[in-house]
Amino acid sequence: MKKQTRIETTCVQGGYTPGNGEPRQIPIVQSTTFKYNTSEDMGKLFDLEASGYFYSRLQNPTCDTVAARICALEGGSAAMLTSSGQAANFFAVFNIASAGDHIVSSSAIYGGTYNLFAVTMKRMGIDFTFVSPDATREELEAAMRPNTKAVFGETIANPALSVLDIELFASVAHEHGVPFIIDNTFATPINCRPIEWGADIVTHSTTKYMDGHGSAVGGCIVDSGKFDWAASGKFPGLCTPDESYHGVNYIERFGKEGAFITKATAQLMRDFGCTQSPQSAFLLGLGLESLHLRMKRHCENALAIARHLAKHPKIAWVRYPDLEGDKYYELAKKYLPNGSSGVVSFGVCGGRAGAERFMKCLKLGAIETHVADARTCCLHPASATHRQMNDEELIAAGVLPDLVRYSCGIENVDDLIEDIDEALAEV
Ligand SMILES: *Cc1c(COP(=O)(O)O)cnc(C)c1O
């Protein structure tokens, strides 16, 4: 067995150990296809009897190597990269839910995920019940139905910055024989490893901190390998023969550790093709090498800025889970003891207009539909990512109309504070 390294070492070297004379850096295998000597060799791959590559829509060595690094960071058993975070969340849910099924989700989730669930997947016949991220055990219980197939939430919600009680959500899911799926994009495995708290499937938009440099859109799904898919009888897709894939029974062939990711690859990647390019996976691998250093700096900058804003007369309110007195301070201390993320949200005096004026006057902080980047950026969600929601839905998602989402980069924090003060002087 390979020695388990500490997380910083896993960031730099996880998933890839070159042999004698092999490239030190992860090679980019920029090839759509792979050559075999006989049709029989190829046939074994199609039957999932041998492991190997045949077509990069399903699997590619560069993508698999980088997925293995993220898998090690999260402490999972198997992982796959996807073309985006949206694809990761779609696959994670659709891999185990079909028309007629139901999912319980926290209402405080990324706007794109909310739309995917409430509109697009609803059109596919999957029903969602949205519950408060602060739901009690009783409220969660009440949302569960016999056809519920999973519970979903975000470790730190984007952009609401609510911190989820992971143990509570996971335990209600488990009592009903279904997995808890968690989007860990904002925390990253540096600040929280949800599997250690009972989560079964972890998803990521790697577009954010993992890549960290705003260079490649991507996603990832990690399986804990711990969920017993056979116990409840609720997951026939994993536990009975897949007629679309030569009658393979995923749980029998690949066990608890491999069934979920193998099914998602063999069925969903095959049919939807939401694959990440090897070039993007390479950039993601580079980003991961400094994730532990960057997260520390993002969090230090964010805490200093949150404290500064909290004292500023032109700031109506500040939300940052690590800020003393924040609604989620206790949960953050429990689940995110090393810091939450670099994202701070706040209201500028003067409401929507004040927020817009402030953002326009920033020079270092750029207005972007992006977050969790080395460069500081900011966004007004009510007029961008969440603009499809009405006011009621906005408030349920924890997004006030005057909310500015400020994503602290890794620049010098004094420069960022001066930039903020100069912009606030114009409001
Ligand atoms: C950005 C984001 C997504 C979507 O990811 P893309 O890579 O943009 O598709 C999903 N979840 C969270 C929490 C995000 O921040």
CSV table of C-alpha atoms in Angstrom, one decimal, residues 29 31-39 41-42 45 52-56:
chain,number,residue,atom,x,y,z
A,29,VAL,CA,-2.1,13.0,-23.6
A,31,SER,CA,-5.1,12.1,-28.3
A,32,THR,CA,-8.8,11.2,-29.0
A,33,THR,CA,-8.1,7.5,-29.4
A,34,PHE,CA,-5.7,4.7,-28.5
A,35,LYS,CA,-4.3,1.9,-30.6
A,36,TYR,CA,-4.7,-1.9,-30.0
A,37,ASN,CA,-3.2,-4.9,-31.6
A,38,THR,CA,-6.3,-7.0,-31.9
A,39,SER,CA,-10.1,-6.5,-31.9
A,41,ASP,CA,-8.0,-6.6,-26.9
A,42,MET,CA,-10.4,-3.8,-27.7
A,45,LEU,CA,-12.2,-2.8,-22.8
A,52,GLY,CA,-7.4,0.8,-20.5
A,53,TYR,CA,-8.2,3.7,-22.7
A,54,PHE,CA,-10.1,3.6,-26.0
A,55,TYR,CA,-11.7,6.9,-26.6
A,56,SER,CA,-11.2,10.2,-24.8
